[in-house]
């Protein structure tokens, strides 16, 4: 901290939710700002309960954390209100007055498009069509919506003031760099840039205000929807290795492949990563399950961490070893 950007290094689903919940509880976080939209789900285990959040920032697990939704985000009103209820954060969540709104018609447009649904494999939540409408300057904004009135905030001002006051601020990215509209595997990408710089831009925080860029990489790679996945293995093989996952948001199968150093290096470069969080190490080395110190790890796991550090030139500061927020090795002093 004080201002950390958390970004995904592959195709999303790297385990950002878990890392955010750890930081929220541990630091503890004062402000957590979510970017992106409802196509992304962040999975968080908290007090024995699993949350798949599409709108509420992962920092909700720390009950004093102020939660904000960025101007660059797209808000789906029903999901937002449901999640606010579910997490009980009504008194401490704010939505930027200029965040744009996803309407029912946008989700219908996603689903009605054979190209988006079939070729691209959209999540069907309407984010792409909502972004299109925003670019045409005809979108509804949060400030136009009566139900959102109690939540309206100036997120850029609040966030910058918190940073200037030395508070712990986390800017929460969604998806991963390889789904970026600019830097990903176009056209098999989402409708926004997902890089650390874009996360800052969505919030309204300048690059000079950021101290850390924490890049989340999973110990193997997964991807939902279509598009290239180097080294892809079959579903049967993924099941055998314990790498088979289904999407938290849509329930679709996630395709799987081994960790790719070239892609990791590119992700570090484009995001300007200062630290890496490596997640799900226990899925590739079951002996790591629940480890809380580096010394507990088997030699192959230590070797992988050392290789990642060497090849990317970036420290692996956090290592996830299980689903709980606290199943983690914290290697920052
Ligand atoms: P859309 O952004 O919903 O239109 O989906 C476009 C592509 O991005 C599809 O391949 C989706 O599966 C993928 N995608 C969008 N959001 C996420 C996410 O949060 N995690 C993983 N993949 C995503
Ligand atoms: Mg996800």
Short mmCIF file of C-alpha atoms and ligand atoms in Angstrom, two decimals:
data_model
loop_
_atom_site.label_atom_id
_atom_site.label_comp_id
_atom_site.label_asym_id
_atom_site.label_seq_id
_atom_site.Cartn_x
_atom_site.Cartn_y
_atom_site.Cartn_z
CA UNK A 1 0.00 0.00 0.00
CA UNK A 2 -0.82 3.10 0.27
CA UNK A 3 -2.10 3.07 -3.35
CA UNK A 4 -2.01 -0.35 -4.96
CA UNK A 5 -3.48 -1.36 -8.29
CA UNK A 6 -4.40 -5.01 -8.61
CA UNK A 7 -4.50 -6.32 -12.18
CA UNK A 8 -4.98 -9.73 -13.81
CA UNK A 9 -2.06 -11.19 -15.76
CA UNK A 10 -3.81 -13.74 -17.97
CA UNK A 11 -7.47 -14.08 -19.07
CA UNK A 12 -9.13 -13.18 -15.79
CA UNK A 13 -10.03 -15.62 -13.05
CA UNK A 14 -6.49 -15.55 -11.69
CA UNK A 15 -7.81 -15.32 -8.14
CA UNK A 16 -7.86 -11.53 -7.72
CA UNK A 17 -10.82 -11.78 -5.31
CA UNK A 18 -8.90 -13.90 -2.87
CA UNK A 19 -5.85 -11.63 -2.95
CA UNK A 20 -8.04 -8.54 -2.46
CA UNK A 21 -9.78 -10.12 0.52
CA UNK A 22 -6.42 -10.96 2.11
CA UNK A 23 -5.15 -7.39 1.67
CA UNK A 24 -8.45 -5.94 2.91
CA UNK A 25 -8.21 -7.87 6.17
CA UNK A 26 -4.47 -7.72 6.64
CA UNK A 27 -3.50 -4.11 5.82
CA UNK A 28 -6.34 -3.21 6.62
CA UNK A 29 -7.78 -1.39 3.61
CA UNK A 30 -9.41 2.04 3.98
CA UNK A 31 -10.74 2.41 0.43
CA UNK A 32 -11.36 -0.18 -2.28
CA UNK A 33 -12.50 0.95 -5.73
CA UNK A 34 -13.90 -1.46 -8.27
CA UNK A 35 -13.54 -0.97 -12.02
CA UNK A 36 -15.04 -2.92 -14.93
CA UNK A 37 -18.46 -4.45 -14.82
CA UNK A 38 -20.81 -7.38 -14.28
CA UNK A 39 -19.19 -9.66 -16.85
CA UNK A 40 -16.49 -10.25 -14.23
CA UNK A 41 -17.11 -12.14 -10.99
CA UNK A 42 -14.68 -12.01 -8.09
CA UNK A 43 -14.87 -15.04 -5.83
CA UNK A 44 -14.31 -14.43 -2.15
CA UNK A 45 -14.52 -16.87 0.74
CA UNK A 46 -15.38 -15.04 3.92
CA UNK A 47 -16.46 -16.52 7.26
CA UNK A 48 -17.11 -19.88 5.61
CA UNK A 49 -19.35 -18.38 2.93
CA UNK A 50 -18.61 -18.06 -0.79
CA UNK A 51 -19.40 -14.80 -2.58
CA UNK A 52 -19.22 -14.34 -6.37
CA UNK A 53 -19.35 -10.55 -6.65
CA UNK A 54 -20.08 -8.75 -9.90
CA UNK A 55 -20.34 -5.20 -8.55
CA UNK A 56 -19.39 -4.82 -4.88
CA UNK A 57 -15.61 -4.41 -4.37
CA UNK A 58 -13.78 -7.34 -2.74
CA UNK A 59 -12.63 -5.06 0.09
CA UNK A 60 -16.10 -5.46 1.68
CA UNK A 61 -14.66 -8.15 3.98
CA UNK A 62 -13.05 -5.41 6.08
CA UNK A 63 -16.02 -3.74 7.71
CA UNK A 64 -14.44 -0.29 7.91
CA UNK A 65 -13.42 -0.19 4.25
CA UNK A 66 -15.13 2.46 2.10
CA UNK A 67 -16.30 0.82 -1.12
CA UNK A 68 -16.50 2.70 -4.40
CA UNK A 69 -17.47 1.99 -8.00
CA UNK A 70 -15.44 3.94 -10.55
CA UNK A 71 -16.63 6.44 -13.16
CA UNK A 72 -15.39 4.11 -15.90
CA UNK A 73 -17.52 1.21 -14.64
CA UNK A 74 -20.83 0.03 -15.99
CA UNK A 75 -23.47 -0.56 -13.35
CA UNK A 76 -26.24 -3.10 -13.62
CA UNK A 77 -28.72 -1.71 -11.11
CA UNK A 78 -30.38 -4.98 -10.10
CA UNK A 79 -27.09 -6.82 -9.47
CA UNK A 80 -25.73 -3.82 -7.59
CA UNK A 81 -28.73 -3.56 -5.25
CA UNK A 82 -28.84 -7.32 -4.67
CA UNK A 83 -25.16 -7.49 -3.80
CA UNK A 84 -25.36 -4.46 -1.51
CA UNK A 85 -28.12 -6.30 0.37
CA UNK A 86 -26.22 -9.60 0.40
CA UNK A 87 -23.01 -8.09 1.75
CA UNK A 88 -24.74 -5.55 4.04
CA UNK A 89 -22.65 -2.59 2.83
CA UNK A 90 -25.41 -0.04 2.22
CA UNK A 91 -23.93 2.58 4.53
CA UNK A 92 -20.42 2.45 3.07
CA UNK A 93 -20.68 2.00 -0.68
CA UNK A 94 -20.67 4.76 -3.30
CA UNK A 95 -21.11 4.85 -7.06
CA UNK A 96 -19.53 7.56 -9.18
CA UNK A 97 -22.17 9.88 -10.61
CA UNK A 98 -20.71 9.30 -14.09
CA UNK A 99 -20.60 5.47 -14.03
CA UNK A 100 -22.76 4.30 -16.92
CA UNK A 101 -25.74 1.99 -16.75
CA UNK A 102 -26.31 -1.41 -18.30
CA UNK A 103 -29.94 -1.88 -19.23
CA UNK A 104 -31.89 -5.03 -20.02
CA UNK A 105 -31.70 -4.17 -23.73
CA UNK A 106 -27.90 -4.37 -23.62
CA UNK A 107 -27.92 -7.95 -22.32
CA UNK A 108 -30.52 -8.79 -24.97
CA UNK A 109 -28.26 -7.31 -27.66
CA UNK A 110 -25.35 -9.44 -26.44
CA UNK A 111 -27.48 -12.59 -26.51
CA UNK A 112 -29.10 -11.80 -29.87
CA UNK A 113 -25.74 -11.34 -31.62
CA UNK A 114 -24.53 -14.57 -33.22
CA UNK A 115 -21.08 -12.97 -33.55
CA UNK A 116 -20.73 -11.96 -29.88
CA UNK A 117 -22.41 -15.06 -28.52
CA UNK A 118 -20.91 -17.65 -30.88
CA UNK A 119 -17.62 -16.33 -32.21
CA UNK A 120 -16.47 -14.22 -29.25
CA UNK A 121 -18.20 -16.16 -26.47
CA UNK A 122 -19.51 -13.13 -24.57
CA UNK A 123 -20.73 -13.63 -21.01
CA UNK A 124 -24.00 -12.13 -22.28
CA UNK A 125 -24.23 -9.55 -19.50
CA UNK A 126 -24.54 -6.63 -21.95
CA UNK A 127 -21.29 -4.90 -21.13
CA UNK A 128 -20.08 -4.53 -24.74
CA UNK A 129 -23.38 -3.02 -25.99
CA UNK A 130 -23.48 -0.70 -22.93
CA UNK A 131 -19.96 0.50 -23.67
CA UNK A 132 -20.94 1.09 -27.31
CA UNK A 133 -23.85 3.21 -26.17
CA UNK A 134 -21.60 5.18 -23.88
CA UNK A 135 -19.20 5.85 -26.74
CA UNK A 136 -22.16 7.16 -28.77
CA UNK A 137 -22.80 9.64 -25.91
CA UNK A 138 -26.37 8.43 -25.39
CA UNK A 139 -25.92 6.23 -22.28
CA UNK A 140 -27.72 6.70 -19.00
CA UNK A 141 -25.40 7.52 -16.13
CA UNK A 142 -25.69 6.66 -12.44
CA UNK A 143 -26.73 10.26 -11.68
CA UNK A 144 -29.87 9.77 -13.84
CA UNK A 145 -31.16 6.81 -11.80
CA UNK A 146 -33.45 7.47 -8.80
CA UNK A 147 -32.64 4.11 -7.07
CA UNK A 148 -28.93 5.01 -7.08
CA UNK A 149 -29.42 8.43 -5.53
CA UNK A 150 -28.41 7.36 -1.98
CA UNK A 151 -25.11 6.00 -3.32
CA UNK A 152 -23.93 8.77 -5.64
CA UNK A 153 -20.32 9.82 -5.00
CA UNK A 154 -17.42 11.67 -6.58
CA UNK A 155 -15.11 8.68 -6.68
CA UNK A 156 -12.09 10.41 -8.23
CA UNK A 157 -12.09 13.13 -5.55
CA UNK A 158 -12.68 10.71 -2.67
CA UNK A 159 -9.97 8.35 -3.86
CA UNK A 160 -7.37 11.05 -4.47
CA UNK A 161 -8.08 12.63 -1.07
CA UNK A 162 -7.64 9.25 0.60
CA UNK A 163 -4.32 8.71 -1.21
CA UNK A 164 -3.13 12.21 -0.26
CA UNK A 165 -4.03 11.51 3.38
CA UNK A 166 -1.81 8.40 3.32
CA UNK A 167 -4.69 5.94 3.61
CA UNK A 168 -4.53 2.39 2.26
CA UNK A 169 -6.22 2.46 -1.12
CA UNK A 170 -6.73 -0.44 -3.51
CA UNK A 171 -7.84 -0.06 -7.11
CA UNK A 172 -9.45 -3.34 -8.08
CA UNK A 173 -9.09 -4.38 -11.70
CA UNK A 174 -11.23 -6.98 -13.39
CA UNK A 175 -10.39 -9.63 -16.01
CA UNK A 176 -6.81 -9.91 -17.25
CA UNK A 177 -4.41 -8.28 -19.69
CA UNK A 178 -5.00 -10.92 -22.39
CA UNK A 179 -8.69 -9.93 -22.48
CA UNK A 180 -7.77 -6.25 -22.95
CA UNK A 181 -9.46 -4.53 -25.88
CA UNK A 182 -6.05 -3.01 -26.74
CA UNK A 183 -3.43 -5.55 -25.64
CA UNK A 184 -5.29 -8.85 -25.59
CA UNK A 185 -6.01 -11.53 -28.18
CA UNK A 186 -8.31 -9.31 -30.31
CA UNK A 187 -11.08 -9.91 -31.31
CA UNK A 188 -11.41 -12.52 -28.54
CA UNK A 189 -11.37 -9.91 -25.80
CA UNK A 190 -13.70 -7.90 -23.61
CA UNK A 191 -14.91 -4.37 -24.37
CA UNK A 192 -12.39 -2.40 -22.29
CA UNK A 193 -8.69 -2.08 -21.62
CA UNK A 194 -7.86 -4.17 -18.54
CA UNK A 195 -4.31 -2.88 -17.91
CA UNK A 196 -3.15 -1.20 -14.68
CA UNK A 197 -3.06 2.16 -16.47
CA UNK A 198 -6.67 1.73 -17.60
CA UNK A 199 -7.73 0.76 -14.07
CA UNK A 200 -6.29 4.09 -12.84
CA UNK A 201 -7.97 5.93 -15.67
CA UNK A 202 -11.38 4.40 -14.90
CA UNK A 203 -11.06 5.58 -11.29
CA UNK A 204 -9.54 9.00 -12.06
CA UNK A 205 -6.15 8.48 -10.40
CA UNK A 206 -3.00 9.65 -12.17
CA UNK A 207 0.02 7.37 -12.69
CA UNK A 208 2.19 9.37 -10.26
CA UNK A 209 -0.18 8.51 -7.40
CA UNK A 210 0.35 4.76 -7.60
CA UNK A 211 2.91 3.00 -5.38
CA UNK A 212 2.40 -0.64 -6.30
CA UNK A 213 1.08 -2.58 -9.22
CA UNK A 214 0.30 -6.06 -7.99
CA UNK A 215 -0.09 -8.44 -10.91
CA UNK A 216 -2.05 -11.61 -10.17
CA UNK A 217 -0.90 -14.73 -12.03
CA UNK A 218 -2.40 -18.16 -11.50
CA UNK A 219 -0.05 -21.18 -11.34
CA UNK A 220 -1.73 -22.51 -14.48
CA UNK A 221 -3.76 -20.57 -17.06
CA UNK A 222 -7.48 -20.71 -17.78
CA UNK A 223 -9.77 -19.04 -20.24
CA UNK A 224 -13.54 -19.05 -20.74
CA UNK A 225 -15.10 -18.36 -24.12
CA UNK A 226 -13.24 -18.61 -27.40
CA UNK A 227 -9.82 -17.46 -28.63
CA UNK A 228 -6.26 -18.75 -28.44
CA UNK A 229 -4.88 -20.46 -25.34
CA UNK A 230 -1.24 -21.56 -25.88
CA UNK A 231 -0.48 -25.06 -24.57
CA UNK A 232 -4.17 -25.88 -24.04
CA UNK A 233 -4.86 -29.32 -22.55
CA UNK A 234 -8.06 -31.36 -22.83
CA UNK A 235 -10.86 -31.15 -20.28
CA UNK A 236 -10.08 -34.73 -19.21
CA UNK A 237 -6.43 -33.87 -18.65
CA UNK A 238 -7.39 -30.71 -16.73
CA UNK A 239 -9.66 -32.79 -14.50
CA UNK A 240 -6.88 -35.31 -13.92
CA UNK A 241 -4.45 -32.56 -12.90
CA UNK A 242 -6.99 -30.81 -10.66
CA UNK A 243 -7.01 -27.72 -12.90
CA UNK A 244 -10.58 -28.00 -14.10
CA UNK A 245 -12.70 -25.00 -13.10
CA UNK A 246 -16.07 -23.57 -14.02
CA UNK A 247 -16.68 -19.82 -14.34
CA UNK A 248 -17.89 -18.05 -11.19
CA UNK A 249 -20.13 -15.77 -13.26
CA UNK A 250 -21.58 -17.92 -16.03
CA UNK A 251 -20.91 -21.50 -14.89
CA UNK A 252 -19.16 -22.29 -18.18
CA UNK A 253 -16.21 -24.69 -18.29
CA UNK A 254 -12.85 -22.96 -18.11
CA UNK A 255 -10.28 -24.18 -20.62
CA UNK A 256 -6.85 -24.83 -19.10
CA UNK A 257 -3.14 -24.71 -20.00
CA UNK A 258 0.19 -24.73 -18.15
CA UNK A 259 1.79 -21.49 -16.89
CA UNK A 260 3.41 -19.59 -19.75
CA UNK A 261 6.51 -17.55 -18.98
CA UNK A 262 6.44 -15.49 -22.19
CA UNK A 263 2.89 -14.35 -21.51
CA UNK A 264 3.74 -13.63 -17.87
CA UNK A 265 6.68 -11.47 -18.93
CA UNK A 266 4.48 -9.50 -21.31
CA UNK A 267 1.86 -9.03 -18.61
CA UNK A 268 4.50 -7.70 -16.20
CA UNK A 269 5.75 -5.29 -18.87
CA UNK A 270 2.42 -3.83 -19.98
CA UNK A 271 1.12 -3.44 -16.43
CA UNK A 272 4.41 -2.09 -15.08
CA UNK A 273 4.09 -4.66 -12.29
CA UNK A 274 6.10 -4.05 -9.12
CA UNK A 275 5.02 -7.31 -7.47
CA UNK A 276 3.42 -10.60 -8.44
CA UNK A 277 0.79 -12.56 -6.54
CA UNK A 278 0.96 -16.21 -7.60
CA UNK A 279 -2.30 -18.02 -6.87
CA UNK A 280 -3.44 -21.63 -6.61
CA UNK A 281 0.00 -23.10 -6.11
CA UNK A 282 -1.71 -25.96 -4.24
CA UNK A 283 -3.51 -26.93 -7.48
CA UNK A 284 -0.23 -27.78 -9.18
CA UNK A 285 1.61 -28.99 -6.05
CA UNK A 286 -0.96 -30.47 -3.63
CA UNK A 287 1.69 -30.60 -0.89
CA UNK A 288 1.48 -26.79 -0.74
CA UNK A 289 -2.14 -26.84 0.50
CA UNK A 290 -2.59 -24.33 3.33
CA UNK A 291 1.14 -23.45 3.58
CA UNK A 292 1.80 -20.08 5.26
CA UNK A 293 5.60 -19.92 4.95
CA UNK A 294 7.99 -20.29 2.02
CA UNK A 295 10.02 -22.91 3.87
CA UNK A 296 7.05 -25.28 4.06
CA UNK A 297 6.92 -25.54 0.26
CA UNK A 298 8.23 -28.56 -1.63
CA UNK A 299 11.38 -27.96 -3.66
CA UNK A 300 9.57 -27.93 -7.07
CA UNK A 301 7.23 -25.18 -5.86
CA UNK A 302 10.12 -23.07 -4.61
CA UNK A 303 11.82 -23.60 -7.96
CA UNK A 304 8.77 -22.36 -9.87
CA UNK A 305 8.61 -19.22 -7.74
CA UNK A 306 12.32 -18.58 -8.25
CA UNK A 307 11.96 -19.11 -12.02
CA UNK A 308 9.07 -16.65 -12.22
CA UNK A 309 11.07 -14.05 -10.31
CA UNK A 310 14.12 -14.58 -12.47
CA UNK A 311 12.34 -14.51 -15.81
CA UNK A 312 10.05 -11.56 -15.04
CA UNK A 313 12.52 -9.61 -12.89
CA UNK A 314 9.67 -9.07 -10.41
CA UNK A 315 9.27 -10.36 -6.85
CA UNK A 316 6.58 -12.94 -6.12
CA UNK A 317 5.32 -11.19 -3.00
CA UNK A 318 2.20 -13.24 -2.26
CA UNK A 319 1.56 -16.93 -2.88
CA UNK A 320 -1.91 -18.46 -2.64
CA UNK A 321 -2.06 -21.97 -1.17
CA UNK A 322 -5.80 -22.54 -0.67
CA UNK A 323 -9.24 -20.91 -1.05
CA UNK A 324 -9.47 -19.15 2.32
CA UNK A 325 -8.31 -15.52 2.43
CA UNK A 326 -5.60 -16.50 4.92
CA UNK A 327 -4.26 -19.53 3.00
CA UNK A 328 -1.37 -17.48 1.74
CA UNK A 329 2.36 -16.93 2.01
CA UNK A 330 3.16 -13.26 2.51
CA UNK A 331 6.75 -12.63 1.44
CA UNK A 332 6.64 -8.82 1.75
CA UNK A 333 8.73 -8.11 4.89
P1 LIG B 1 -17.85 -10.01 -22.68
O1 LIG B 1 -16.88 -9.05 -22.09
O2 LIG B 1 -18.86 -10.47 -21.65
O3 LIG B 1 -18.50 -9.56 -23.94
O4 LIG B 1 -17.01 -11.32 -23.07
C1 LIG B 1 -15.96 -11.25 -24.02
C2 LIG B 1 -14.90 -12.29 -23.70
O5 LIG B 1 -14.28 -11.97 -22.46
C3 LIG B 1 -15.45 -13.71 -23.53
O6 LIG B 1 -14.47 -14.64 -23.96
C4 LIG B 1 -15.64 -13.83 -22.04
O7 LIG B 1 -15.60 -15.17 -21.60
C5 LIG B 1 -14.44 -13.05 -21.54
N1 LIG B 1 -14.65 -12.47 -20.21
C6 LIG B 1 -15.33 -11.36 -19.89
N2 LIG B 1 -15.28 -11.13 -18.58
C7 LIG B 1 -14.55 -12.11 -18.04
C8 LIG B 1 -14.11 -12.41 -16.71
O8 LIG B 1 -14.38 -11.71 -15.74
N3 LIG B 1 -13.35 -13.53 -16.56
C9 LIG B 1 -13.01 -14.30 -17.60
N4 LIG B 1 -13.38 -14.05 -18.85
C10 LIG B 1 -14.14 -12.97 -19.07
MG1 LIG B 2 -13.82 -14.18 -12.37
#
